[in-house]
Short mmCIF file of C-alpha atoms in Angstrom, two decimals:
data_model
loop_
_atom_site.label_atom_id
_atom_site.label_comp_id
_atom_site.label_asym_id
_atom_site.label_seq_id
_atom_site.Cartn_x
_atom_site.Cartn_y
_atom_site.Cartn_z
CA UNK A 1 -46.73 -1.41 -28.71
CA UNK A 2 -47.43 -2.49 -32.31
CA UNK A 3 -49.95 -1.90 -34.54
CA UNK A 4 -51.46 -3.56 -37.00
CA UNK A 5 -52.36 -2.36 -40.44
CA UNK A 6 -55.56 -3.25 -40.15
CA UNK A 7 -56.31 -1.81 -36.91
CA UNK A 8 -55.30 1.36 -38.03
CA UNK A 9 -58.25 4.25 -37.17
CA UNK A 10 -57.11 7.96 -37.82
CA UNK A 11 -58.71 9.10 -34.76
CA UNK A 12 -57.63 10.96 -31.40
CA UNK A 13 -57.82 7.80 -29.69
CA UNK A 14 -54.88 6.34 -32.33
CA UNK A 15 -53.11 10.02 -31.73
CA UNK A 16 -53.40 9.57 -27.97
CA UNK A 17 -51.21 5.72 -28.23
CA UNK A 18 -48.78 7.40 -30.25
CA UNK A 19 -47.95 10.03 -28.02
CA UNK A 20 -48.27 7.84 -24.78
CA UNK A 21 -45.15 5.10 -27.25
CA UNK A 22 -43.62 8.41 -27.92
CA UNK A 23 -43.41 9.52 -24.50
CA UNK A 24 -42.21 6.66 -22.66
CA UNK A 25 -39.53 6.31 -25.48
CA UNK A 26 -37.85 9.67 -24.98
CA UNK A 27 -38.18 8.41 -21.17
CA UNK A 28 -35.82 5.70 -21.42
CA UNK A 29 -33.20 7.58 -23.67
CA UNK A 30 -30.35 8.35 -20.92
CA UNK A 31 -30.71 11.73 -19.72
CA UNK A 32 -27.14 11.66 -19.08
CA UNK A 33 -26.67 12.24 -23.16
CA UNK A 34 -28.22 15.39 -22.83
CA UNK A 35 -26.74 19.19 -21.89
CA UNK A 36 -30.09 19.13 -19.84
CA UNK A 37 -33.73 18.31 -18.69
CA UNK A 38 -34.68 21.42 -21.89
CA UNK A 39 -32.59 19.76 -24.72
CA UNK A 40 -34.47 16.51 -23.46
CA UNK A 41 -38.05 17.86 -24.00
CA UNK A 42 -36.79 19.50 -26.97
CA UNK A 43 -36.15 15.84 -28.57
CA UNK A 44 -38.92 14.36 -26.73
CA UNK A 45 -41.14 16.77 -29.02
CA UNK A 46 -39.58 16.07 -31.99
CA UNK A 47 -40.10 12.56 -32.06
CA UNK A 48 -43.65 13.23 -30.88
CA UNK A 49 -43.86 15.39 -34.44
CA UNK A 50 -41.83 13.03 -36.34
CA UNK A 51 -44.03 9.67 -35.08
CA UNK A 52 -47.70 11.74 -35.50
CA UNK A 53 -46.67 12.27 -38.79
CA UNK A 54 -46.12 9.09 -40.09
CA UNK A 55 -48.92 7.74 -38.57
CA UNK A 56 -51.41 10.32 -39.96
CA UNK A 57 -49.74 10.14 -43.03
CA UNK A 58 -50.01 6.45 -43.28
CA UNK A 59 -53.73 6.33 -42.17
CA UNK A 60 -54.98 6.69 -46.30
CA UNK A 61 -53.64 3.45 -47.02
CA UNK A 62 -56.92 1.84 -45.27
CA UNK A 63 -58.63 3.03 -48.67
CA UNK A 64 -56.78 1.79 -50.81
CA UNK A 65 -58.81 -0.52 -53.44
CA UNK A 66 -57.32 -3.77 -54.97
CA UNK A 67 -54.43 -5.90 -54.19
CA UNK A 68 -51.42 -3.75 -53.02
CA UNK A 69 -48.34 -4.59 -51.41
CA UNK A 70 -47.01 -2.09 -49.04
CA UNK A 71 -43.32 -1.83 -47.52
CA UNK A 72 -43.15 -0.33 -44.12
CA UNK A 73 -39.57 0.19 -42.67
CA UNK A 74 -37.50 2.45 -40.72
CA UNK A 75 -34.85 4.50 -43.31
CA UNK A 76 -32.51 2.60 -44.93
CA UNK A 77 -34.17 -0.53 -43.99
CA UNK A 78 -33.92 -1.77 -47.71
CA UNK A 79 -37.43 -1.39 -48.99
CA UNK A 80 -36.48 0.19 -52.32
CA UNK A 81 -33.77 -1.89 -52.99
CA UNK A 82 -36.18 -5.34 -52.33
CA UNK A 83 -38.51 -3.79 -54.58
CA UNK A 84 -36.14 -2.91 -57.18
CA UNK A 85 -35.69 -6.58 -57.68
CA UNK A 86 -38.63 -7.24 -57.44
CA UNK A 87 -40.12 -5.38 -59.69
CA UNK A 88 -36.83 -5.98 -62.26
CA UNK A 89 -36.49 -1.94 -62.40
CA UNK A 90 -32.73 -2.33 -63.90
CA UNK A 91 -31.69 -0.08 -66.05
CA UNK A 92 -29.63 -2.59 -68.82
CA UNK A 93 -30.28 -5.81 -67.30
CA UNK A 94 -29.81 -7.08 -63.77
CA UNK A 95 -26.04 -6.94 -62.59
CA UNK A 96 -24.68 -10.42 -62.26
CA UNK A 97 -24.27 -12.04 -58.79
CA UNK A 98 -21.09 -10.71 -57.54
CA UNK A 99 -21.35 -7.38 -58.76
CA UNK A 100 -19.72 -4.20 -57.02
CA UNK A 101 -21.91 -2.25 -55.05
CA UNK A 102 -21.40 0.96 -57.43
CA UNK A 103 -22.40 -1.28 -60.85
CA UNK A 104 -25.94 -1.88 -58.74
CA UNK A 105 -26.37 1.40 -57.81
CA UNK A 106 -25.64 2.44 -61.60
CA UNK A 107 -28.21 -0.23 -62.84
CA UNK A 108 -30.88 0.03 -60.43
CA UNK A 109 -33.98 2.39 -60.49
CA UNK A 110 -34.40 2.44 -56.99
CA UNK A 111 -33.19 3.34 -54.40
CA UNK A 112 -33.26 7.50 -54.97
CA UNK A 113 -31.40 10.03 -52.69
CA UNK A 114 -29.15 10.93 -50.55
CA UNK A 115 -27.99 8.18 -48.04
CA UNK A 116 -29.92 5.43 -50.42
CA UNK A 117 -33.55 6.60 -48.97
CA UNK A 118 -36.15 8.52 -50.69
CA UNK A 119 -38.38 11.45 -49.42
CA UNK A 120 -41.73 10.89 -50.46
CA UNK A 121 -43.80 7.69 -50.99
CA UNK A 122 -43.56 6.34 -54.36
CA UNK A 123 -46.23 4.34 -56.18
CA UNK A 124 -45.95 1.66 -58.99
CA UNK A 125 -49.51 1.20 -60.39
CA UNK A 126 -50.84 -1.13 -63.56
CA UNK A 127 -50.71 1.48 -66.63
CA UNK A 128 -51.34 0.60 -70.27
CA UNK A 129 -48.34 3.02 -71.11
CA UNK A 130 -45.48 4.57 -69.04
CA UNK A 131 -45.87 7.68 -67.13
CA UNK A 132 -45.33 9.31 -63.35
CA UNK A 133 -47.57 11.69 -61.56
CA UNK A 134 -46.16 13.64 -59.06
CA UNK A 135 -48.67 15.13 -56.16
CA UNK A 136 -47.26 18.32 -54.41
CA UNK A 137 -47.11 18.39 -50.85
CA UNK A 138 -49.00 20.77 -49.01
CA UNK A 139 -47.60 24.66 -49.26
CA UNK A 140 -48.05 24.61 -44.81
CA UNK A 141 -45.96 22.01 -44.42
CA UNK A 142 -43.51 23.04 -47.15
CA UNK A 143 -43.15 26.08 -45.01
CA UNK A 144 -42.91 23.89 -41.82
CA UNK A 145 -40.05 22.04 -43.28
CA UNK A 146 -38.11 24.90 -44.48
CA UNK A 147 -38.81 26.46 -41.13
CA UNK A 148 -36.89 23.47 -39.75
CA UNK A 149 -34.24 24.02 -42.74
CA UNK A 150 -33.88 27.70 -41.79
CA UNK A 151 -33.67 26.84 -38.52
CA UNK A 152 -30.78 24.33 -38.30
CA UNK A 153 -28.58 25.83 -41.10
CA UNK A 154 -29.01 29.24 -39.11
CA UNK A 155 -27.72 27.40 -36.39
CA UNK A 156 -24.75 26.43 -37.96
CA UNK A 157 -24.17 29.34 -38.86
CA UNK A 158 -23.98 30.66 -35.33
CA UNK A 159 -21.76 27.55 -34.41
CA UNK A 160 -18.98 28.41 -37.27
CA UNK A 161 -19.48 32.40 -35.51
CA UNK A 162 -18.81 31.70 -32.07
CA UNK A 163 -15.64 29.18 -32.97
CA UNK A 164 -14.25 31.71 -35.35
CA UNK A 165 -14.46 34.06 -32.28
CA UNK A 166 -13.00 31.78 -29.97
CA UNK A 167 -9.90 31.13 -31.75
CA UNK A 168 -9.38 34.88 -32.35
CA UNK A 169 -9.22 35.45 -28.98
CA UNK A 170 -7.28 32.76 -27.86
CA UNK A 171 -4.56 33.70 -30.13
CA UNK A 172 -5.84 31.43 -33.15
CA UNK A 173 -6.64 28.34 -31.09
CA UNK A 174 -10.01 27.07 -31.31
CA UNK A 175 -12.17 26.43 -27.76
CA UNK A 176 -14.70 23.49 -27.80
CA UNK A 177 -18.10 24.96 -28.68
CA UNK A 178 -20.73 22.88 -26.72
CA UNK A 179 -23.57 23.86 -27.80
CA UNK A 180 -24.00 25.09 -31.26
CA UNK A 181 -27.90 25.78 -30.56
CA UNK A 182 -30.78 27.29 -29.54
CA UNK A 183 -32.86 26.01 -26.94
CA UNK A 184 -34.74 29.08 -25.46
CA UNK A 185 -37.53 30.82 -27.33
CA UNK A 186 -38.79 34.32 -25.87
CA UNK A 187 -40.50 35.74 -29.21
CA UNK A 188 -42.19 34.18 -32.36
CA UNK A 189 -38.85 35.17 -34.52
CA UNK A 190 -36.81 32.30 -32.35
CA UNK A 191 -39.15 29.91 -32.34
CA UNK A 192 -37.89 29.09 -35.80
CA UNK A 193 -34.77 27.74 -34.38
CA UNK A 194 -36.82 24.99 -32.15
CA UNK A 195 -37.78 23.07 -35.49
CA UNK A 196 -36.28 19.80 -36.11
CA UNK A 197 -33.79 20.06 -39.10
CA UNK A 198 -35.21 18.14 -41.91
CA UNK A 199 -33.65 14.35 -42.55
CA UNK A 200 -30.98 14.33 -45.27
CA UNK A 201 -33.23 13.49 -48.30
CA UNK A 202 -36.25 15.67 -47.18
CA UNK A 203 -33.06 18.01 -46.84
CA UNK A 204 -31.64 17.50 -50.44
CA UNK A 205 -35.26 18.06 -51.97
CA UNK A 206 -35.82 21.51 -50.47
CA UNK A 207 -32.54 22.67 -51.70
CA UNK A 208 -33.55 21.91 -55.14
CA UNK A 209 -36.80 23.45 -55.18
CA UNK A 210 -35.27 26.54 -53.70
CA UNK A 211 -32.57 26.16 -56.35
CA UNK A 212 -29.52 26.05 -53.70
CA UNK A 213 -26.16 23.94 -53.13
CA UNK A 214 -25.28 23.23 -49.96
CA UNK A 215 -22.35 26.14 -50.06
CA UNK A 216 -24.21 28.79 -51.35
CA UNK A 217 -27.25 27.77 -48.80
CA UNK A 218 -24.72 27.96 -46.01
CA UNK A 219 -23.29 31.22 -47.34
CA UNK A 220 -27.08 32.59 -47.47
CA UNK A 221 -27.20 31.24 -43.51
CA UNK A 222 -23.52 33.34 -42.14
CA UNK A 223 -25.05 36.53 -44.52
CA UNK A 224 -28.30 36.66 -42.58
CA UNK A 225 -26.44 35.97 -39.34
CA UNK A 226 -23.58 39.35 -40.25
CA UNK A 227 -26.50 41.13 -41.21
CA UNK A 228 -28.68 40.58 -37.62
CA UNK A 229 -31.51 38.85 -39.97
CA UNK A 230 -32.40 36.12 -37.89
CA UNK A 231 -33.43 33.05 -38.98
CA UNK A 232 -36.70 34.29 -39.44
CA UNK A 233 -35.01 36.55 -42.41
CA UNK A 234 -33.70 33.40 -44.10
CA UNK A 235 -36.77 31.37 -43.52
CA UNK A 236 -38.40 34.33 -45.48
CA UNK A 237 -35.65 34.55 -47.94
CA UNK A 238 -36.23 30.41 -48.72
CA UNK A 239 -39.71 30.14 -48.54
CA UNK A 240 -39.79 33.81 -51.34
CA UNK A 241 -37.31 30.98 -53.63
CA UNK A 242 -39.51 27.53 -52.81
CA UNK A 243 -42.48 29.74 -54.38
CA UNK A 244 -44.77 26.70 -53.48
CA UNK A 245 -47.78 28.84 -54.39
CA UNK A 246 -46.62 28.62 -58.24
CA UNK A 247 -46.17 25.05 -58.26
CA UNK A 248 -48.57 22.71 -59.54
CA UNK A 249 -48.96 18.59 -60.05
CA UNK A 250 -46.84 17.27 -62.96
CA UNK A 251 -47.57 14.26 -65.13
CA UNK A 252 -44.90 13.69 -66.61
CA UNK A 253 -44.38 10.51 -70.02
CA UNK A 254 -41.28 9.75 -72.28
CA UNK A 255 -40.81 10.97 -75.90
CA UNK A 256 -40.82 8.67 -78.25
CA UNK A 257 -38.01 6.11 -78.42
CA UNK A 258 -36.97 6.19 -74.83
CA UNK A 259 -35.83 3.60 -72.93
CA UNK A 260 -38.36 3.64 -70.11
CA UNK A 261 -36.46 2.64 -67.59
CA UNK A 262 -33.84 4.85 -68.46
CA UNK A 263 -36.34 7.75 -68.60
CA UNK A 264 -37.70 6.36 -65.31
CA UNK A 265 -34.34 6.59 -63.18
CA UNK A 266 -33.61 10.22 -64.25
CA UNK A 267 -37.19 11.00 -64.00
CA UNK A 268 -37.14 9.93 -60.51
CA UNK A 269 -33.83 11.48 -59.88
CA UNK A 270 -34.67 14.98 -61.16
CA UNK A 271 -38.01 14.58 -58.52
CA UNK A 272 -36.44 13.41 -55.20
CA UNK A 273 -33.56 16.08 -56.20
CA UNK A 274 -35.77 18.81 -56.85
CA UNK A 275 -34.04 19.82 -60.08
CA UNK A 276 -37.25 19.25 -62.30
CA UNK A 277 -38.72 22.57 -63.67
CA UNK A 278 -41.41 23.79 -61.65
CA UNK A 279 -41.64 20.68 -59.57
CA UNK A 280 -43.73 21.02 -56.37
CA UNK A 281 -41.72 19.53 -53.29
CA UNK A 282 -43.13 15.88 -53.37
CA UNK A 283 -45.55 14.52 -51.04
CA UNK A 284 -46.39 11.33 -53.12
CA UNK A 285 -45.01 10.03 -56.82
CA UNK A 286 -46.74 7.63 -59.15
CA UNK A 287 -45.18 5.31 -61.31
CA UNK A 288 -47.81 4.20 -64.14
CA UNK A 289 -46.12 0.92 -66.10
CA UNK A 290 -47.19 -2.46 -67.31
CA UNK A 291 -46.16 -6.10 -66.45
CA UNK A 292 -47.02 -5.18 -62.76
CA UNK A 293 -47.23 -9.16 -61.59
CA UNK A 294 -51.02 -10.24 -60.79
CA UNK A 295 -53.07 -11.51 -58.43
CA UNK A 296 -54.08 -15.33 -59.75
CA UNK A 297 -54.03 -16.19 -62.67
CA UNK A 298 -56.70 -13.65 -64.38
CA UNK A 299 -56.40 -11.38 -61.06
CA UNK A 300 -56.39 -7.37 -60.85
CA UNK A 301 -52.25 -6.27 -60.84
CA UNK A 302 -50.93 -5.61 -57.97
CA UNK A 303 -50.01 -2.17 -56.61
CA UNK A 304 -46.74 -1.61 -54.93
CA UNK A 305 -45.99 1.51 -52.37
CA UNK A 306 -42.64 2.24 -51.18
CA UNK A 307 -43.50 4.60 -48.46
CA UNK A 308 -41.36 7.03 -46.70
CA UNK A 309 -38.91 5.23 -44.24
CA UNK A 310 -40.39 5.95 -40.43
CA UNK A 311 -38.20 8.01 -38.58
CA UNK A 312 -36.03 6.68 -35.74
CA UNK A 313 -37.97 8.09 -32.65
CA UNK A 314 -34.36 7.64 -30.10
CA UNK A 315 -31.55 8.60 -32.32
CA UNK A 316 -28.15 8.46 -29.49
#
Protein backbone atom coordinates (compact mmCIF):
# COMPACT_ATOMS: atom_id res chain seq x y z
CA UNK A 1 0.00 0.00 0.00
CA UNK A 2 1.31 3.52 -0.72
CA UNK A 3 0.27 6.67 0.10
CA UNK A 4 0.33 9.70 -1.30
CA UNK A 5 1.27 12.98 0.24
CA UNK A 6 -1.58 14.47 -0.67
CA UNK A 7 -3.95 11.97 0.45
CA UNK A 8 -2.67 12.13 3.71
CA UNK A 9 -5.78 12.66 6.51
CA UNK A 10 -4.65 12.31 10.26
CA UNK A 11 -7.65 10.43 11.10
CA UNK A 12 -8.55 6.85 12.61
CA UNK A 13 -9.43 5.77 9.29
CA UNK A 14 -5.49 6.62 8.10
CA UNK A 15 -4.47 4.87 11.69
CA UNK A 16 -6.63 1.85 10.87
CA UNK A 17 -4.43 1.29 7.05
CA UNK A 18 -1.39 1.60 8.92
CA UNK A 19 -1.96 -0.96 11.32
CA UNK A 20 -3.80 -3.36 8.81
CA UNK A 21 0.28 -2.63 6.32
CA UNK A 22 1.78 -3.14 9.68
CA UNK A 23 0.14 -6.26 10.44
CA UNK A 24 0.36 -8.19 7.41
CA UNK A 25 4.13 -7.15 7.33
CA UNK A 26 5.14 -8.74 10.62
CA UNK A 27 2.96 -11.70 8.99
CA UNK A 28 5.24 -12.47 6.31
CA UNK A 29 8.54 -12.07 8.40
CA UNK A 30 9.53 -15.95 8.88
CA UNK A 31 8.44 -17.08 12.12
CA UNK A 32 11.17 -19.47 11.98
CA UNK A 33 13.64 -16.29 12.96
CA UNK A 34 11.99 -16.05 16.07
CA UNK A 35 12.59 -17.94 19.75
CA UNK A 36 8.67 -17.95 19.49
CA UNK A 37 5.00 -16.97 18.58
CA UNK A 38 5.68 -14.03 22.00
CA UNK A 39 9.01 -12.55 20.62
CA UNK A 40 6.91 -12.37 17.26
CA UNK A 41 4.06 -10.18 18.67
CA UNK A 42 6.59 -8.44 20.59
CA UNK A 43 8.14 -7.10 17.12
CA UNK A 44 4.89 -7.10 15.47
CA UNK A 45 4.05 -4.21 18.10
CA UNK A 46 6.95 -2.43 17.69
CA UNK A 47 6.72 -1.80 14.21
CA UNK A 48 3.04 -1.02 14.77
CA UNK A 49 4.59 1.93 17.27
CA UNK A 50 7.41 2.71 15.11
CA UNK A 51 5.05 3.06 11.65
CA UNK A 52 2.02 5.14 13.76
CA UNK A 53 4.57 7.36 14.62
CA UNK A 54 5.86 8.46 11.58
CA UNK A 55 2.76 8.73 10.09
CA UNK A 56 1.21 10.97 12.80
CA UNK A 57 4.23 12.74 12.93
CA UNK A 58 4.31 13.41 9.28
CA UNK A 59 0.56 14.41 9.07
CA UNK A 60 1.60 18.53 9.84
CA UNK A 61 3.27 18.74 6.69
CA UNK A 62 -0.35 19.08 4.92
CA UNK A 63 -0.13 22.77 6.45
CA UNK A 64 2.62 23.73 5.42
CA UNK A 65 2.35 27.22 3.40
CA UNK A 66 4.58 28.04 0.31
CA UNK A 67 6.75 26.07 -1.90
CA UNK A 68 8.62 23.33 0.12
CA UNK A 69 10.46 20.44 -0.89
CA UNK A 70 10.26 17.51 1.36
CA UNK A 71 12.62 14.29 1.45
CA UNK A 72 10.94 11.18 2.60
CA UNK A 73 13.24 8.05 2.96
CA UNK A 74 13.89 5.12 5.01
CA UNK A 75 17.39 5.77 7.30
CA UNK A 76 20.33 6.11 5.57
CA UNK A 77 18.57 6.44 2.37
CA UNK A 78 20.76 9.59 1.51
CA UNK A 79 18.40 12.46 2.02
CA UNK A 80 20.85 14.67 3.92
CA UNK A 81 23.62 14.02 1.91
CA UNK A 82 21.38 15.01 -1.58
CA UNK A 83 20.47 17.99 0.19
CA UNK A 84 23.79 18.90 1.33
CA UNK A 85 24.62 19.41 -2.27
CA UNK A 86 22.01 20.79 -2.94
CA UNK A 87 21.80 23.31 -0.87
CA UNK A 88 25.97 23.85 -1.22
CA UNK A 89 26.14 23.44 2.81
CA UNK A 90 30.15 22.80 2.57
CA UNK A 91 32.04 23.91 5.02
CA UNK A 92 35.34 25.41 2.80
CA UNK A 93 34.17 24.74 -0.56
CA UNK A 94 32.81 21.60 -2.18
CA UNK A 95 35.42 18.63 -2.17
CA UNK A 96 36.59 17.95 -5.67
CA UNK A 97 35.24 14.93 -7.63
CA UNK A 98 37.25 12.10 -6.44
CA UNK A 99 37.49 12.98 -3.00
CA UNK A 100 37.83 10.39 -0.02
CA UNK A 101 34.85 9.67 1.73
CA UNK A 102 36.35 11.15 5.16
CA UNK A 103 37.37 14.78 3.28
CA UNK A 104 33.28 14.86 2.48
CA UNK A 105 32.27 14.01 5.65
CA UNK A 106 34.80 16.77 7.07
CA UNK A 107 33.37 19.38 4.54
CA UNK A 108 29.83 18.68 4.56
CA UNK A 109 27.09 20.13 6.92
CA UNK A 110 24.93 17.37 6.62
CA UNK A 111 24.58 14.46 7.25
CA UNK A 112 24.61 14.62 11.45
CA UNK A 113 24.90 11.50 13.74
CA UNK A 114 25.68 8.43 14.42
CA UNK A 115 25.52 5.93 11.42
CA UNK A 116 25.23 9.20 8.93
CA UNK A 117 21.32 9.74 9.96
CA UNK A 118 19.89 12.38 12.04
CA UNK A 119 17.18 12.20 14.84
CA UNK A 120 14.87 14.86 14.40
CA UNK A 121 13.53 16.67 11.28
CA UNK A 122 15.54 19.52 10.26
CA UNK A 123 14.29 22.63 8.47
CA UNK A 124 16.11 25.11 6.08
CA UNK A 125 13.80 28.18 5.78
CA UNK A 126 14.41 31.78 3.78
CA UNK A 127 15.97 34.10 6.68
CA UNK A 128 17.35 37.59 6.17
CA UNK A 129 20.23 36.55 8.66
CA UNK A 130 21.54 33.17 9.98
CA UNK A 131 20.06 31.48 12.89
CA UNK A 132 18.51 27.83 14.13
CA UNK A 133 15.54 27.26 16.33
CA UNK A 134 15.37 24.23 18.01
CA UNK A 135 11.65 22.93 19.20
CA UNK A 136 11.80 20.44 22.20
CA UNK A 137 10.09 17.32 21.92
CA UNK A 138 7.41 16.53 24.11
CA UNK A 139 8.55 15.67 27.99
CA UNK A 140 5.88 12.12 27.50
CA UNK A 141 7.60 10.93 24.87
CA UNK A 142 11.05 11.90 26.16
CA UNK A 143 10.10 9.63 28.97
CA UNK A 144 8.78 6.98 26.47
CA UNK A 145 12.06 6.91 24.76
CA UNK A 146 14.20 6.68 27.73
CA UNK A 147 11.80 4.05 28.94
CA UNK A 148 12.88 2.14 25.82
CA UNK A 149 16.67 3.27 26.67
CA UNK A 150 16.30 1.95 30.24
CA UNK A 151 14.84 -0.86 29.05
CA UNK A 152 17.32 -2.33 26.52
CA UNK A 153 20.57 -1.21 28.29
CA UNK A 154 19.01 -2.99 31.48
CA UNK A 155 18.81 -5.81 29.37
CA UNK A 156 22.20 -5.92 28.56
CA UNK A 157 23.03 -5.71 31.54
CA UNK A 158 21.30 -8.93 32.50
CA UNK A 159 22.88 -10.58 29.31
CA UNK A 160 26.69 -9.66 30.44
CA UNK A 161 25.16 -11.25 34.24
CA UNK A 162 24.00 -14.46 33.20
CA UNK A 163 27.30 -15.12 30.77
CA UNK A 164 29.59 -14.03 33.52
CA UNK A 165 27.71 -16.74 35.55
CA UNK A 166 27.88 -19.26 33.05
CA UNK A 167 31.49 -19.29 32.57
CA UNK A 168 32.06 -19.38 36.36
CA UNK A 169 30.43 -22.38 36.58
CA UNK A 170 31.65 -24.11 33.80
CA UNK A 171 35.10 -23.66 34.95
CA UNK A 172 35.68 -20.23 32.99
CA UNK A 173 34.07 -21.30 29.72
CA UNK A 174 31.37 -19.26 28.49
CA UNK A 175 27.72 -21.11 27.50
CA UNK A 176 25.72 -19.51 24.59
CA UNK A 177 23.19 -17.14 26.15
CA UNK A 178 20.03 -17.25 23.89
CA UNK A 179 18.12 -14.95 24.98
CA UNK A 180 19.47 -11.90 26.55
CA UNK A 181 15.73 -10.53 27.17
CA UNK A 182 12.67 -10.05 28.59
CA UNK A 183 9.62 -11.07 27.06
CA UNK A 184 7.09 -11.63 29.97
CA UNK A 185 5.58 -8.75 31.89
CA UNK A 186 3.58 -9.64 35.24
CA UNK A 187 3.76 -6.04 36.99
CA UNK A 188 4.01 -2.35 35.76
CA UNK A 189 7.94 -2.33 36.95
CA UNK A 190 8.71 -4.97 33.87
CA UNK A 191 6.81 -3.56 31.50
CA UNK A 192 9.72 -1.20 31.02
CA UNK A 193 11.72 -3.90 29.53
CA UNK A 194 8.96 -4.50 26.57
CA UNK A 195 9.94 -0.99 25.01
CA UNK A 196 11.71 -0.96 21.81
CA UNK A 197 15.37 0.28 22.36
CA UNK A 198 15.69 3.58 20.73
CA UNK A 199 17.55 3.64 17.03
CA UNK A 200 21.24 4.58 17.27
CA UNK A 201 20.91 8.40 16.75
CA UNK A 202 17.64 8.82 18.81
CA UNK A 203 20.07 6.68 21.10
CA UNK A 204 23.17 9.05 20.94
CA UNK A 205 20.83 12.18 21.66
CA UNK A 206 19.42 10.89 24.95
CA UNK A 207 22.79 10.14 26.22
CA UNK A 208 23.74 13.66 25.81
CA UNK A 209 20.90 15.24 27.36
CA UNK A 210 21.29 12.91 30.27
CA UNK A 211 24.99 13.81 30.15
CA UNK A 212 26.24 9.99 29.77
CA UNK A 213 28.93 7.95 27.61
CA UNK A 214 28.09 4.86 26.58
CA UNK A 215 30.50 3.17 29.48
CA UNK A 216 29.44 5.00 32.25
CA UNK A 217 25.58 4.49 30.98
CA UNK A 218 26.30 0.79 30.89
CA UNK A 219 28.05 0.89 34.26
CA UNK A 220 24.80 2.84 35.64
CA UNK A 221 22.73 -0.34 33.90
CA UNK A 222 25.07 -3.60 35.84
CA UNK A 223 24.82 -1.06 39.26
CA UNK A 224 21.04 -1.04 39.21
CA UNK A 225 21.00 -4.71 38.19
CA UNK A 226 23.75 -5.70 41.64
CA UNK A 227 21.65 -3.53 43.52
CA UNK A 228 17.96 -5.41 42.61
CA UNK A 229 16.84 -1.79 41.14
CA UNK A 230 15.14 -2.87 38.21
CA UNK A 231 14.97 -1.14 35.27
CA UNK A 232 12.35 0.83 36.57
CA UNK A 233 15.21 2.29 39.11
CA UNK A 234 17.36 3.33 36.13
CA UNK A 235 14.53 4.60 34.07
CA UNK A 236 14.00 6.85 37.21
CA UNK A 237 17.61 7.50 37.67
CA UNK A 238 17.72 8.83 33.63
CA UNK A 239 14.66 10.50 33.35
CA UNK A 240 15.85 12.61 37.29
CA UNK A 241 19.30 13.52 34.69
CA UNK A 242 17.16 14.26 31.19
CA UNK A 243 15.32 16.94 33.55
CA UNK A 244 13.05 17.62 30.44
CA UNK A 245 10.83 19.76 32.67
CA UNK A 246 13.82 22.47 32.84
CA UNK A 247 14.39 22.56 29.28
CA UNK A 248 13.10 25.10 27.09
CA UNK A 249 13.24 26.09 23.04
CA UNK A 250 16.61 27.59 22.01
CA UNK A 251 17.26 30.08 19.24
CA UNK A 252 20.33 30.01 18.81
CA UNK A 253 22.69 32.92 15.99
CA UNK A 254 26.54 33.31 15.45
CA UNK A 255 28.75 36.04 17.03
CA UNK A 256 30.07 38.25 14.97
CA UNK A 257 32.69 37.16 12.43
CA UNK A 258 31.72 33.56 12.16
CA UNK A 259 31.85 31.58 9.38
CA UNK A 260 28.23 30.49 9.15
CA UNK A 261 28.61 27.44 7.89
CA UNK A 262 31.19 26.63 10.17
CA UNK A 263 28.97 27.79 13.08
CA UNK A 264 26.19 25.81 11.37
CA UNK A 265 27.96 22.25 11.38
CA UNK A 266 28.95 22.47 15.09
CA UNK A 267 25.72 24.03 15.85
CA UNK A 268 24.02 21.12 14.44
CA UNK A 269 26.45 18.75 15.90
CA UNK A 270 26.22 19.97 19.52
CA UNK A 271 22.02 19.48 18.87
CA UNK A 272 21.71 15.95 17.36
CA UNK A 273 24.56 15.08 20.12
CA UNK A 274 22.87 16.53 22.90
CA UNK A 275 25.97 18.30 24.22
CA UNK A 276 24.39 21.90 23.89
CA UNK A 277 23.67 23.54 27.33
CA UNK A 278 20.27 23.10 28.35
CA UNK A 279 19.16 21.72 25.06
CA UNK A 280 15.70 20.04 25.08
CA UNK A 281 15.91 16.51 23.28
CA UNK A 282 14.92 17.63 19.66
CA UNK A 283 11.72 17.02 18.08
CA UNK A 284 12.23 19.49 15.11
CA UNK A 285 15.37 22.05 14.19
CA UNK A 286 15.22 25.13 12.04
CA UNK A 287 17.78 26.37 9.95
CA UNK A 288 17.04 30.23 9.13
CA UNK A 289 19.65 31.32 6.06
CA UNK A 290 19.53 33.20 2.82
CA UNK A 291 20.15 32.25 -0.89
CA UNK A 292 17.47 29.48 -0.34
CA UNK A 293 16.88 28.93 -4.42
CA UNK A 294 13.28 30.30 -5.56
CA UNK A 295 10.38 29.47 -7.05
CA UNK A 296 10.38 31.45 -10.72
CA UNK A 297 11.96 33.99 -11.28
CA UNK A 298 10.44 36.59 -8.58
CA UNK A 299 8.87 33.42 -6.65
CA UNK A 300 8.57 32.88 -2.68
CA UNK A 301 12.06 30.63 -1.60
CA UNK A 302 11.67 27.45 -1.24
CA UNK A 303 11.60 25.52 2.05
CA UNK A 304 13.50 22.35 2.42
CA UNK A 305 12.67 19.51 5.27
CA UNK A 306 14.89 16.70 5.87
CA UNK A 307 12.64 14.63 7.94
CA UNK A 308 13.45 11.81 10.18
CA UNK A 309 14.37 8.60 8.13
CA UNK A 310 11.11 6.06 8.47
CA UNK A 311 11.92 3.17 10.33
CA UNK A 312 12.39 -0.26 8.72
CA UNK A 313 9.06 -2.01 9.82
CA UNK A 314 10.86 -6.00 9.10
CA UNK A 315 14.36 -5.64 10.28
CA UNK A 316 15.83 -9.81 9.84
Amino acid sequence: MTWKLSELKLNGHLVDEAIEVAQRLADAAPVCQHANQRDLRHELQSMRVKLLKSVVESAWMLEIRGPSVVFVAPKGAGKSSVLNGRLGLWVGGEPPAGARADAIVERSVLPLGAGCTTCCEVQFSHGPNWSVEVEGEQEAMVHKRIDGLAGSVYRSAQKRAKGDNAADRNGGQTVSNTRGCVHSANTAHEKILLEPGPEQDVRRCLLGVCGLKEKTLGELADKHLREDLGADGLRDELVRRASCSTRVDLKLQPRNGAVPLAWLKNTLEKLTWGTWASQPFPRRIVVHMPGLPRLGDDGAPVRFIDTQGLPALVTH
